[in-house]
Amino acid sequence: MNEASEEIFVKQLQENQNIIHKICRLYTNDEDAHKDLFQEITIQLWKAFPKFRGDSKFTTWAYRVGLNTAITLYRKKKKTLNTIEFDSTFHKVKQEDYNYEEEEQLKLLYSAISELNDIEKALVFLYLEDKDYTEISETLGISEVNARVKMNRVKGKLKKILNP
């Protein structure tokens, strides 16, 4: 990779690192695991960047690489390692802007999402990021119709989990 490509990568990564943090939040339960996953996703993005042709937006590509990395590691760890509950204070906003009711709702939502399978988690994540079904299908490598059908099923699952 040449110096110009490195600069482009670093700039894109800095501008879009929240994508990676959100993926890490979804697939980890503690700060150390979050940091480890963030590092692993960054490494995978770095390795894959020379092959990035720009056919899609950088963010779409980063979501895809990040989610695939997280899902792969999540599946491996799920077989061998139990995780502990993530301390949500790690992601609190400034105290003056902090809304405890919203935090409780987010805890409930993340708890419900944690009961979904890895593909469903990725689908919900992208949906909550206001991605349209075209981008969701492109990111997950499924058809747009399949993305819509799966999302409707996931919404039903979440309703049952949140309102037993």
Short mmCIF file of C-alpha atoms in Angstrom, two decimals:
data_model
loop_
_atom_site.label_atom_id
_atom_site.label_comp_id
_atom_site.label_asym_id
_atom_site.label_seq_id
_atom_site.Cartn_x
_atom_site.Cartn_y
_atom_site.Cartn_z
CA MET A 1 0.00 0.00 0.00
CA ASN A 2 1.44 3.39 -0.92
CA GLU A 3 1.59 6.45 1.32
CA ALA A 4 -1.43 8.12 -0.31
CA SER A 5 -3.54 5.00 0.23
CA GLU A 6 -2.43 4.84 3.85
CA GLU A 7 -3.48 8.46 4.39
CA ILE A 8 -6.88 7.81 2.78
CA PHE A 9 -7.39 4.73 4.95
CA VAL A 10 -6.42 6.52 8.18
CA LYS A 11 -8.66 9.49 7.33
CA GLN A 12 -11.65 7.25 6.51
CA LEU A 13 -11.08 5.17 9.63
CA GLN A 14 -10.92 8.25 11.85
CA GLU A 15 -14.07 9.72 10.32
CA ASN A 16 -16.00 6.44 10.59
CA GLN A 17 -14.63 4.78 13.73
CA ASN A 18 -18.03 5.09 15.43
CA ILE A 19 -19.24 2.36 13.07
CA ILE A 20 -16.66 0.02 14.56
CA HIS A 21 -17.47 1.07 18.13
CA LYS A 22 -21.17 0.38 17.56
CA ILE A 23 -20.41 -3.06 16.17
CA CYS A 24 -18.16 -3.74 19.17
CA ARG A 25 -20.91 -2.60 21.55
CA LEU A 26 -23.29 -5.06 19.94
CA TYR A 27 -20.98 -8.09 20.09
CA THR A 28 -19.04 -7.57 23.36
CA ASN A 29 -19.91 -7.41 27.04
CA ASP A 30 -16.94 -5.62 28.60
CA GLU A 31 -14.40 -2.92 27.88
CA ASP A 32 -11.47 -5.27 27.23
CA ALA A 33 -13.44 -7.36 24.76
CA HIS A 34 -14.62 -4.13 23.10
CA LYS A 35 -11.03 -2.95 22.68
CA ASP A 36 -9.90 -6.34 21.38
CA LEU A 37 -12.71 -6.50 18.83
CA PHE A 38 -12.09 -2.89 17.77
CA GLN A 39 -8.44 -3.74 17.17
CA GLU A 40 -9.30 -6.92 15.25
CA ILE A 41 -11.81 -5.11 13.02
CA THR A 42 -9.27 -2.35 12.36
CA ILE A 43 -6.67 -4.95 11.38
CA GLN A 44 -9.11 -6.67 9.05
CA LEU A 45 -10.08 -3.33 7.47
CA TRP A 46 -6.38 -2.53 6.98
CA LYS A 47 -5.70 -5.90 5.37
CA ALA A 48 -8.72 -5.62 3.10
CA PHE A 49 -8.31 -1.95 2.14
CA PRO A 50 -6.03 -2.58 -0.89
CA LYS A 51 -8.90 -4.62 -2.39
CA PHE A 52 -11.50 -1.91 -1.70
CA ARG A 53 -12.48 -0.70 -5.18
CA GLY A 54 -14.93 1.98 -4.14
CA ASP A 55 -17.92 0.22 -5.74
CA SER A 56 -19.81 0.96 -2.52
CA LYS A 57 -19.42 3.66 0.10
CA PHE A 58 -16.54 3.25 2.52
CA THR A 59 -19.08 3.01 5.36
CA THR A 60 -20.97 0.16 3.69
CA TRP A 61 -17.73 -1.70 3.12
CA ALA A 62 -16.58 -1.03 6.71
CA TYR A 63 -19.91 -2.30 8.08
CA ARG A 64 -19.54 -5.47 6.06
CA VAL A 65 -15.94 -6.16 7.09
CA GLY A 66 -16.66 -5.18 10.70
CA LEU A 67 -19.80 -7.27 11.04
CA ASN A 68 -18.19 -10.28 9.35
CA THR A 69 -15.19 -10.01 11.68
CA ALA A 70 -17.40 -9.65 14.76
CA ILE A 71 -19.68 -12.51 13.76
CA THR A 72 -16.71 -14.80 13.05
CA LEU A 73 -15.07 -14.03 16.39
CA TYR A 74 -18.41 -14.15 18.24
CA ARG A 75 -19.09 -17.63 16.89
CA LYS A 76 -15.61 -18.85 17.86
CA LYS A 77 -15.79 -17.39 21.38
CA LYS A 78 -19.35 -18.52 21.94
CA LYS A 79 -18.14 -22.10 21.65
CA THR A 80 -15.41 -21.70 24.25
CA LEU A 81 -15.83 -18.59 26.39
CA ASN A 82 -18.59 -17.05 28.47
CA THR A 83 -18.67 -13.28 28.66
CA ILE A 84 -19.67 -11.06 31.55
CA GLU A 85 -22.23 -8.24 31.44
CA PHE A 86 -20.99 -5.05 29.82
CA ASP A 87 -20.84 -2.00 32.08
CA SER A 88 -22.95 0.52 30.22
CA THR A 89 -21.22 3.45 31.94
CA PHE A 90 -18.41 3.05 29.42
CA HIS A 91 -20.62 4.67 26.77
CA LYS A 92 -22.38 7.38 28.80
CA VAL A 93 -22.75 10.79 27.26
CA LYS A 94 -21.86 14.00 29.09
CA GLN A 95 -23.57 14.19 32.47
CA GLU A 96 -25.59 17.31 31.64
CA ASP A 97 -27.04 15.61 28.56
CA TYR A 98 -27.52 12.21 30.16
CA ASN A 99 -31.01 10.76 30.22
CA TYR A 100 -31.41 7.90 32.70
CA GLU A 101 -34.78 6.84 31.29
CA GLU A 102 -33.26 6.57 27.83
CA GLU A 103 -30.36 4.57 29.28
CA GLU A 104 -32.79 2.09 30.85
CA GLN A 105 -34.64 1.76 27.54
CA LEU A 106 -31.34 1.18 25.75
CA LYS A 107 -30.38 -1.49 28.31
CA LEU A 108 -33.70 -3.25 27.68
CA LEU A 109 -33.22 -3.00 23.92
CA TYR A 110 -29.62 -4.29 24.04
CA SER A 111 -30.72 -7.08 26.35
CA ALA A 112 -33.45 -8.08 23.88
CA ILE A 113 -31.03 -7.81 20.95
CA SER A 114 -28.53 -10.04 22.77
CA GLU A 115 -31.09 -12.86 22.55
CA LEU A 116 -31.06 -12.69 18.74
CA ASN A 117 -28.71 -14.70 16.55
CA ASP A 118 -25.68 -12.98 15.04
CA ILE A 119 -27.25 -12.23 11.64
CA GLU A 120 -30.37 -10.84 13.28
CA LYS A 121 -28.18 -8.62 15.49
CA ALA A 122 -26.41 -7.25 12.41
CA LEU A 123 -29.74 -6.64 10.70
CA VAL A 124 -31.14 -4.72 13.69
CA PHE A 125 -27.92 -2.77 14.03
CA LEU A 126 -28.01 -1.59 10.42
CA TYR A 127 -31.73 -0.84 10.68
CA LEU A 128 -31.16 1.27 13.80
CA GLU A 129 -28.41 3.08 11.92
CA ASP A 130 -31.12 4.21 9.44
CA LYS A 131 -29.65 2.20 6.58
CA ASP A 132 -32.10 1.53 3.78
CA TYR A 133 -32.85 -2.04 2.75
CA THR A 134 -30.65 -1.70 -0.34
CA GLU A 135 -27.62 -0.91 1.81
CA ILE A 136 -28.58 -3.52 4.42
CA SER A 137 -28.86 -6.21 1.76
CA GLU A 138 -25.56 -5.15 0.20
CA THR A 139 -23.79 -5.14 3.56
CA LEU A 140 -25.13 -8.53 4.67
CA GLY A 141 -24.90 -10.14 1.23
CA ILE A 142 -28.59 -11.04 1.06
CA SER A 143 -31.38 -9.93 -1.26
CA GLU A 144 -33.35 -6.81 -0.46
CA VAL A 145 -36.56 -8.85 -0.20
CA ASN A 146 -34.85 -11.27 2.19
CA ALA A 147 -33.64 -8.33 4.31
CA ARG A 148 -37.20 -6.97 4.57
CA VAL A 149 -38.66 -10.36 5.46
CA LYS A 150 -35.97 -11.04 8.06
CA MET A 151 -36.43 -7.57 9.57
CA ASN A 152 -40.18 -8.08 9.94
CA ARG A 153 -39.54 -11.40 11.68
CA VAL A 154 -36.93 -9.84 13.95
CA LYS A 155 -39.30 -7.02 14.89
CA GLY A 156 -41.83 -9.65 15.93
CA LYS A 157 -39.20 -11.49 17.96
CA LEU A 158 -38.15 -8.29 19.72
CA LYS A 159 -41.77 -7.43 20.52
CA LYS A 160 -42.22 -10.85 22.14
CA ILE A 161 -38.99 -10.48 24.11
CA LEU A 162 -39.77 -6.94 25.28
CA ASN A 163 -43.48 -7.59 25.95
CA PRO A 164 -43.74 -11.20 27.17
#
